[in-house]
PDB file of C-alpha atoms in Angstrom:
ATOM      1  CA  MET C   1       0.000   0.000   0.000  1.00 55.00           C
ATOM      2  CA  SER C   2       1.519   3.298  -1.031  1.00 61.00           C
ATOM      3  CA  GLY C   3       0.360   6.886  -0.835  1.00 57.00           C
ATOM      4  CA  THR C   4       1.176  10.346  -2.049  1.00 64.00           C
ATOM      5  CA  SER C   5       1.670  13.699  -0.346  1.00 65.00           C
ATOM      6  CA  LYS C   6      -1.468  15.051   1.378  1.00 64.00           C
ATOM      7  CA  GLN C   7      -3.213  11.690   1.253  1.00 70.00           C
ATOM      8  CA  LEU C   8      -5.089   9.930   4.031  1.00 75.00           C
ATOM      9  CA  TRP C   9      -6.368   6.370   4.126  1.00 80.00           C
ATOM     10  CA  GLY C  10      -9.991   5.715   5.054  1.00 79.00           C
ATOM     11  CA  TRP C  11     -11.890   2.473   5.678  1.00 83.00           C
ATOM     12  CA  TYR C  12     -14.645   1.738   3.131  1.00 79.00           C
ATOM     13  CA  PRO C  13     -16.962  -0.722   4.955  1.00 80.00           C
ATOM     14  CA  THR C  14     -19.077  -1.705   1.932  1.00 80.00           C
ATOM     15  CA  ASP C  15     -16.135  -3.351   0.157  1.00 81.00           C
ATOM     16  CA  ARG C  16     -14.161  -3.810   3.397  1.00 84.00           C
ATOM     17  CA  ILE C  17     -11.078  -2.111   1.994  1.00 86.00           C
ATOM     18  CA  TRP C  18      -8.838   0.858   2.776  1.00 85.00           C
ATOM     19  CA  ILE C  19      -9.073   3.635   0.194  1.00 80.00           C
ATOM     20  CA  PRO C  20      -6.913   6.740  -0.305  1.00 80.00           C
ATOM     21  CA  LEU C  21      -8.519  10.088   0.601  1.00 80.00           C
ATOM     22  CA  GLN C  22      -7.257  13.478  -0.557  1.00 80.00           C
ATOM     23  CA  VAL C  23      -6.756  16.193   2.079  1.00 80.00           C
ATOM     24  CA  ASP C  24      -6.248  19.940   1.771  1.00 81.00           C
ATOM     25  CA  ASP C  25      -3.448  22.020   3.339  1.00 81.00           C
ATOM     26  CA  GLU C  26      -5.329  22.166   6.656  1.00 81.00           C
ATOM     27  CA  GLY C  27      -5.886  18.402   6.837  1.00 77.00           C
ATOM     28  CA  ARG C  28      -9.555  18.420   5.805  1.00 81.00           C
ATOM     29  CA  VAL C  29     -10.708  15.551   3.596  1.00 79.00           C
ATOM     30  CA  ILE C  30     -11.587  16.652   0.055  1.00 79.00           C
ATOM     31  CA  VAL C  31     -14.742  14.899  -1.113  1.00 74.00           C
ATOM     32  CA  ASP C  32     -15.929  14.841  -4.719  1.00 72.00           C
ATOM     33  CA  MET C  33     -19.737  14.993  -4.567  1.00 70.00           C
ATOM     34  CA  SER C  34     -20.216  15.284  -8.327  1.00 71.00           C
ATOM     35  CA  GLY C  35     -21.171  11.628  -8.719  1.00 73.00           C
ATOM     36  CA  ILE C  36     -23.738  11.583  -5.902  1.00 77.00           C
ATOM     37  CA  SER C  37     -27.439  12.167  -6.577  1.00 81.00           C
ATOM     38  CA  LEU C  38     -30.453  12.624  -4.306  1.00 81.00           C
ATOM     39  CA  GLY C  39     -31.439   8.986  -4.789  1.00 80.00           C
ATOM     40  CA  ASP C  40     -28.065   7.844  -3.413  1.00 82.00           C
ATOM     41  CA  ILE C  41     -29.059   9.030   0.064  1.00 84.00           C
ATOM     42  CA  GLY C  42     -30.211   6.069   2.146  1.00 85.00           C
ATOM     43  CA  ASP C  43     -33.639   7.372   3.193  1.00 89.00           C
ATOM     44  CA  VAL C  44     -34.653   8.782  -0.206  1.00 88.00           C
ATOM     45  CA  ASP C  45     -36.302   6.726  -2.972  1.00 87.00           C
ATOM     46  CA  THR C  46     -36.361   8.450  -6.367  1.00 86.00           C
ATOM     47  CA  THR C  47     -36.998   5.320  -8.432  1.00 87.00           C
ATOM     48  CA  GLY C  48     -38.999   6.177 -11.567  1.00 86.00           C
ATOM     49  CA  ALA C  49     -38.983   9.955 -11.057  1.00 85.00           C
ATOM     50  CA  VAL C  50     -40.618  12.021 -13.799  1.00 84.00           C
ATOM     51  CA  GLU C  51     -41.045  15.759 -14.253  1.00 84.00           C
ATOM     52  CA  GLY C  52     -43.367  17.270 -11.654  1.00 80.00           C
ATOM     53  CA  ASP C  53     -42.872  14.552  -9.011  1.00 83.00           C
ATOM     54  CA  MET C  54     -42.350  15.617  -5.409  1.00 83.00           C
ATOM     55  CA  LEU C  55     -40.816  13.927  -2.390  1.00 84.00           C
ATOM     56  CA  TYR C  56     -43.149  13.021   0.474  1.00 79.00           C
ATOM     57  CA  TYR C  57     -41.954  11.722   3.853  1.00 80.00           C
ATOM     58  CA  ASP C  58     -43.508   8.352   4.705  1.00 80.00           C
ATOM     59  CA  ALA C  59     -43.239   7.939   8.492  1.00 79.00           C
ATOM     60  CA  ALA C  60     -44.130   4.222   8.314  1.00 81.00           C
ATOM     61  CA  SER C  61     -41.022   3.439   6.245  1.00 85.00           C
ATOM     62  CA  SER C  62     -38.939   6.427   7.467  1.00 86.00           C
ATOM     63  CA  THR C  63     -38.262   7.182   3.806  1.00 87.00           C
ATOM     64  CA  TRP C  64     -38.776  10.087   1.424  1.00 87.00           C
ATOM     65  CA  ILE C  65     -40.820   8.657  -1.463  1.00 85.00           C
ATOM     66  CA  LEU C  66     -42.040  10.045  -4.766  1.00 84.00           C
ATOM     67  CA  VAL C  67     -45.514  11.439  -5.151  1.00 80.00           C
ATOM     68  CA  ARG C  68     -46.921  12.196  -8.575  1.00 78.00           C
ATOM     69  CA  ARG C  69     -48.418  15.663  -8.875  1.00 73.00           C
ATOM     70  CA  ALA C  70     -51.790  14.114  -9.775  1.00 67.00           C
ATOM     71  CA  ASN C  71     -51.698  11.990  -6.592  1.00 71.00           C
ATOM     72  CA  LEU C  72     -51.030  15.023  -4.424  1.00 69.00           C
ATOM     73  CA  ALA C  73     -54.637  16.093  -4.979  1.00 69.00           C
ATOM     74  CA  ASN C  74     -55.761  12.730  -3.556  1.00 69.00           C
ATOM     75  CA  ILE C  75     -53.636  13.250  -0.444  1.00 68.00           C
ATOM     76  CA  LEU C  76     -55.036  16.753   0.075  1.00 68.00           C
ATOM     77  CA  ALA C  77     -58.598  15.580  -0.644  1.00 68.00           C
ATOM     78  CA  ALA C  78     -58.302  13.146   2.281  1.00 66.00           C
ATOM     79  CA  LEU C  79     -58.006  16.168   4.579  1.00 68.00           C
ATOM     80  CA  THR C  80     -61.638  17.168   4.991  1.00 71.00           C
ATOM     81  CA  ILE C  81     -61.430  19.011   8.305  1.00 76.00           C
ATOM     82  CA  LEU C  82     -58.667  20.873  10.115  1.00 77.00           C
ATOM     83  CA  THR C  83     -58.327  18.211  12.811  1.00 74.00           C
ATOM     84  CA  ASP C  84     -57.384  15.652  10.122  1.00 75.00           C
ATOM     85  CA  LEU C  85     -53.918  17.201  10.390  1.00 77.00           C
ATOM     86  CA  ALA C  86     -51.687  15.370  12.873  1.00 80.00           C
ATOM     87  CA  ASP C  87     -50.571  18.503  14.725  1.00 83.00           C
ATOM     88  CA  VAL C  88     -54.025  20.013  15.375  1.00 84.00           C
ATOM     89  CA  ALA C  89     -55.789  19.115  18.643  1.00 86.00           C
ATOM     90  CA  VAL C  90     -59.188  17.451  18.294  1.00 80.00           C
ATOM     91  CA  ILE C  91     -60.966  19.902  20.600  1.00 82.00           C
ATOM     92  CA  ALA C  92     -64.074  21.861  19.658  1.00 83.00           C
ATOM     93  CA  PRO C  93     -63.174  25.570  19.633  1.00 83.00           C
ATOM     94  CA  GLY C  94     -65.167  28.121  21.582  1.00 84.00           C
ATOM     95  CA  ASP C  95     -66.511  31.346  20.135  1.00 84.00           C
ATOM     96  CA  GLY C  96     -63.686  33.815  19.463  1.00 79.00           C
ATOM     97  CA  GLU C  97     -60.872  31.329  20.101  1.00 83.00           C
ATOM     98  CA  ALA C  98     -57.854  30.994  17.808  1.00 84.00           C
ATOM     99  CA  LEU C  99     -55.452  28.149  17.066  1.00 84.00           C
ATOM    100  CA  ILE C 100     -52.401  28.736  19.257  1.00 84.00           C
ATOM    101  CA  TRP C 101     -49.281  26.548  19.370  1.00 84.00           C
ATOM    102  CA  ASP C 102     -49.104  24.583  22.637  1.00 86.00           C
ATOM    103  CA  ALA C 103     -45.481  23.539  23.183  1.00 87.00           C
ATOM    104  CA  ALA C 104     -46.452  21.148  26.003  1.00 89.00           C
ATOM    105  CA  THR C 105     -48.635  19.018  23.701  1.00 89.00           C
ATOM    106  CA  THR C 106     -46.871  19.976  20.436  1.00 88.00           C
ATOM    107  CA  LEU C 107     -50.280  20.669  18.927  1.00 86.00           C
ATOM    108  CA  TRP C 108     -52.167  23.651  17.544  1.00 87.00           C
ATOM    109  CA  THR C 109     -54.934  24.017  20.137  1.00 88.00           C
ATOM    110  CA  PRO C 110     -58.045  26.234  20.257  1.00 87.00           C
ATOM    111  CA  MET C 111     -57.503  28.825  23.001  1.00 84.00           C
ATOM    112  CA  ALA C 112     -58.758  32.238  23.974  1.00 79.00           C
ATOM    113  CA  LEU C 113     -56.547  35.056  22.748  1.00 70.00           C
ATOM    114  CA  ALA C 114     -54.066  36.377  25.279  1.00 60.00           C
ATOM    115  CA  PRO C 115     -55.047  39.409  27.373  1.00 53.00           C
ATOM    116  CA  GLY C 116     -54.086  42.651  25.701  1.00 49.00           C
ATOM    117  CA  ILE C 117     -55.601  41.724  22.348  1.00 44.00           C
ATOM    118  CA  HIS C 118     -58.852  43.635  22.042  1.00 51.00           C
ATOM    119  CA  THR C 119     -61.423  43.442  19.291  1.00 51.00           C
ATOM    120  CA  LEU C 120     -63.219  46.750  18.829  1.00 51.00           C
ATOM    121  CA  ALA C 121     -66.582  47.022  17.145  1.00 50.00           C
ATOM    122  CA  ALA C 122     -68.231  50.145  15.782  1.00 49.00           C
ATOM    123  CA  ASN C 123     -69.797  52.283  18.551  1.00 46.00           C
ATOM    124  CA  THR C 124     -67.459  50.835  21.231  1.00 47.00           C
ATOM    125  CA  CYS C 125     -66.976  53.451  23.942  1.00 45.00           C
ATOM    126  CA  ILE C 126     -63.369  54.004  25.011  1.00 44.00           C
ATOM    127  CA  TRP C 127     -62.636  56.207  27.979  1.00 42.00           C
ATOM    128  CA  ARG C 128     -59.639  57.239  30.034  1.00 43.00           C
ATOM    129  CA  GLU C 129     -58.938  57.938  33.662  1.00 42.00           C
ATOM    130  CA  TYR C 130     -56.345  60.497  34.655  1.00 44.00           C
ATOM    131  CA  THR C 131     -55.277  63.193  37.046  1.00 45.00           C
ATOM    132  CA  ASN C 132     -54.786  66.445  35.194  1.00 43.00           C
ATOM    133  CA  ARG C 133     -53.579  69.776  36.531  1.00 40.00           C
ATOM    134  CA  VAL C 134     -55.417  71.679  33.805  1.00 39.00           C
ATOM    135  CA  SER C 135     -58.742  69.911  33.407  1.00 41.00           C
ATOM    136  CA  SER C 136     -60.625  67.268  35.323  1.00 42.00           C
ATOM    137  CA  THR C 137     -63.175  66.726  32.571  1.00 47.00           C
ATOM    138  CA  ALA C 138     -63.392  63.058  31.685  1.00 47.00           C
ATOM    139  CA  ARG C 139     -63.061  62.409  27.958  1.00 50.00           C
ATOM    140  CA  THR C 140     -64.665  59.601  26.000  1.00 52.00           C
ATOM    141  CA  ALA C 141     -64.354  58.521  22.413  1.00 56.00           C
ATOM    142  CA  THR C 142     -66.569  56.346  20.293  1.00 60.00           C
ATOM    143  CA  VAL C 143     -65.339  54.106  17.530  1.00 63.00           C
ATOM    144  CA  SER C 144     -67.053  55.600  14.493  1.00 66.00           C
ATOM    145  CA  SER C 145     -65.738  53.128  11.908  1.00 66.00           C
ATOM    146  CA  ILE C 146     -63.358  50.229  11.386  1.00 66.00           C
ATOM    147  CA  ALA C 147     -61.851  49.525   7.954  1.00 66.00           C
ATOM    148  CA  GLY C 148     -59.152  46.865   7.914  1.00 61.00           C
ATOM    149  CA  ASP C 149     -56.498  47.962  10.414  1.00 56.00           C
ATOM    150  CA  VAL C 150     -57.795  51.558  10.602  1.00 61.00           C
ATOM    151  CA  ILE C 151     -59.927  52.451  13.631  1.00 62.00           C
ATOM    152  CA  THR C 152     -61.547  55.886  13.427  1.00 64.00           C
ATOM    153  CA  LEU C 153     -62.574  57.529  16.709  1.00 62.00           C
ATOM    154  CA  THR C 154     -64.890  60.506  17.114  1.00 58.00           C
ATOM    155  CA  ALA C 155     -62.374  63.314  16.601  1.00 47.00           C
ATOM    156  CA  ASN C 156     -64.064  65.940  18.785  1.00 43.00           C
ATOM    157  CA  GLU C 157     -63.452  63.899  21.937  1.00 41.00           C
ATOM    158  CA  ALA C 158     -59.722  63.193  21.437  1.00 40.00           C
ATOM    159  CA  TYR C 159     -57.551  64.591  24.208  1.00 41.00           C
ATOM    160  CA  ARG C 160     -53.840  65.406  23.895  1.00 40.00           C
ATOM    161  CA  PHE C 161     -51.505  64.165  26.607  1.00 39.00           C
ATOM    162  CA  GLY C 162     -47.965  65.269  27.327  1.00 37.00           C
ATOM    163  CA  ASP C 163     -44.993  63.027  26.616  1.00 37.00           C
ATOM    164  CA  TRP C 164     -45.664  59.399  27.412  1.00 39.00           C
ATOM    165  CA  GLY C 165     -45.154  58.829  31.125  1.00 42.00           C
ATOM    166  CA  ALA C 166     -44.057  62.423  31.779  1.00 41.00           C
ATOM    167  CA  ALA C 167     -45.606  65.571  33.264  1.00 39.00           C
ATOM    168  CA  PRO C 168     -48.196  67.034  33.215  1.00 37.00           C
ATOM    169  CA  GLU C 169     -49.850  63.613  33.281  1.00 41.00           C
ATOM    170  CA  TYR C 170     -48.226  60.422  34.431  1.00 42.00           C
ATOM    171  CA  MET C 171     -49.789  57.498  32.633  1.00 42.00           C
ATOM    172  CA  ASN C 172     -49.789  53.979  33.967  1.00 44.00           C
ATOM    173  CA  ALA C 173     -48.855  51.796  30.986  1.00 45.00           C
ATOM    174  CA  ALA C 174     -50.790  48.882  32.516  1.00 46.00           C
ATOM    175  CA  ASN C 175     -54.030  50.833  31.990  1.00 45.00           C
ATOM    176  CA  VAL C 176     -53.471  51.732  28.349  1.00 45.00           C
ATOM    177  CA  LEU C 177     -56.185  50.444  26.050  1.00 47.00           C
ATOM    178  CA  LEU C 178     -55.263  52.386  22.925  1.00 51.00           C
ATOM    179  CA  LYS C 179     -52.277  54.645  22.259  1.00 51.00           C
ATOM    180  CA  ILE C 180     -51.828  56.728  19.116  1.00 49.00           C
ATOM    181  CA  GLN C 181     -48.630  58.558  18.228  1.00 45.00           C
ATOM    182  CA  ASN C 182     -48.748  61.105  15.435  1.00 44.00           C
ATOM    183  CA  THR C 183     -45.984  62.475  13.213  1.00 43.00           C
ATOM    184  CA  THR C 184     -45.254  65.453  15.474  1.00 46.00           C
ATOM    185  CA  ARG C 185     -44.594  63.013  18.334  1.00 43.00           C
ATOM    186  CA  SER C 186     -47.550  64.340  20.302  1.00 44.00           C
ATOM    187  CA  GLU C 187     -49.028  61.343  22.039  1.00 45.00           C
ATOM    188  CA  PHE C 188     -52.632  60.443  22.615  1.00 48.00           C
ATOM    189  CA  ALA C 189     -53.864  57.641  24.826  1.00 47.00           C
ATOM    190  CA  TRP C 190     -57.102  56.202  26.045  1.00 46.00           C
ATOM    191  CA  MET C 191     -57.016  54.343  29.332  1.00 42.00           C
ATOM    192  CA  LYS C 192     -59.080  51.365  30.387  1.00 39.00           C
ATOM    193  CA  ALA C 193     -60.901  51.455  33.725  1.00 36.00           C
TER     194      ALA C 193
END
C-alpha cells in the first residue's frame, strides 16, 4: 500500500477495503460529490422519477418517497377538516378562540386570545382615567368606523396628553387600552378602567 503527499487512508466498509482520501493544506478531507445524486441518500427513494414529481416523507417506512403531482390532490382531498392534520388538537373551539401553538402538547390548540388583544366594534366606547392639573373633565371617544387595520374615533373627543409617562400627566402603561402617536410626536392615549 503506497500513498502520495497530502493523502489519508480511510476504511470503506461496503467493500471492506482501505481507500486513499485526498486532504487539503489544513488536513480536511476533500470529497468529490459530483457523482452523488439525491437517490443515493439512504432514506430517499427516487426510483422512476418524472417531471413534476415531489418527495413526500412516509413515516411508516422512514423514507422520502415520490408522489406524482396528480396523486397530491388525492392526499389533500383526504383532509376534509382541520383536525385531520396530525398537529391540530381534536378539541371543539369556543366562540372567538384561535389556534395557538401549545409547546407542552406539540399541537395547535383552540384557546382564547391572550389578554391585551382587544377586538373593537363600531360604537365601542373608550374612555380614560387620569389626574390632570389643567382639566378634570373626563373624555370619552366612540369608535365611528373600522376599515381593515384603521380604527376611526370621534375626533371631537380626542384629548392630547404630554410626553408618554411624563408631566403634566403620568400614565400607567398597565391601563393603556389604545395609544396613538402622530408624526409630530404628540401622544394620545385612552385608558381602560
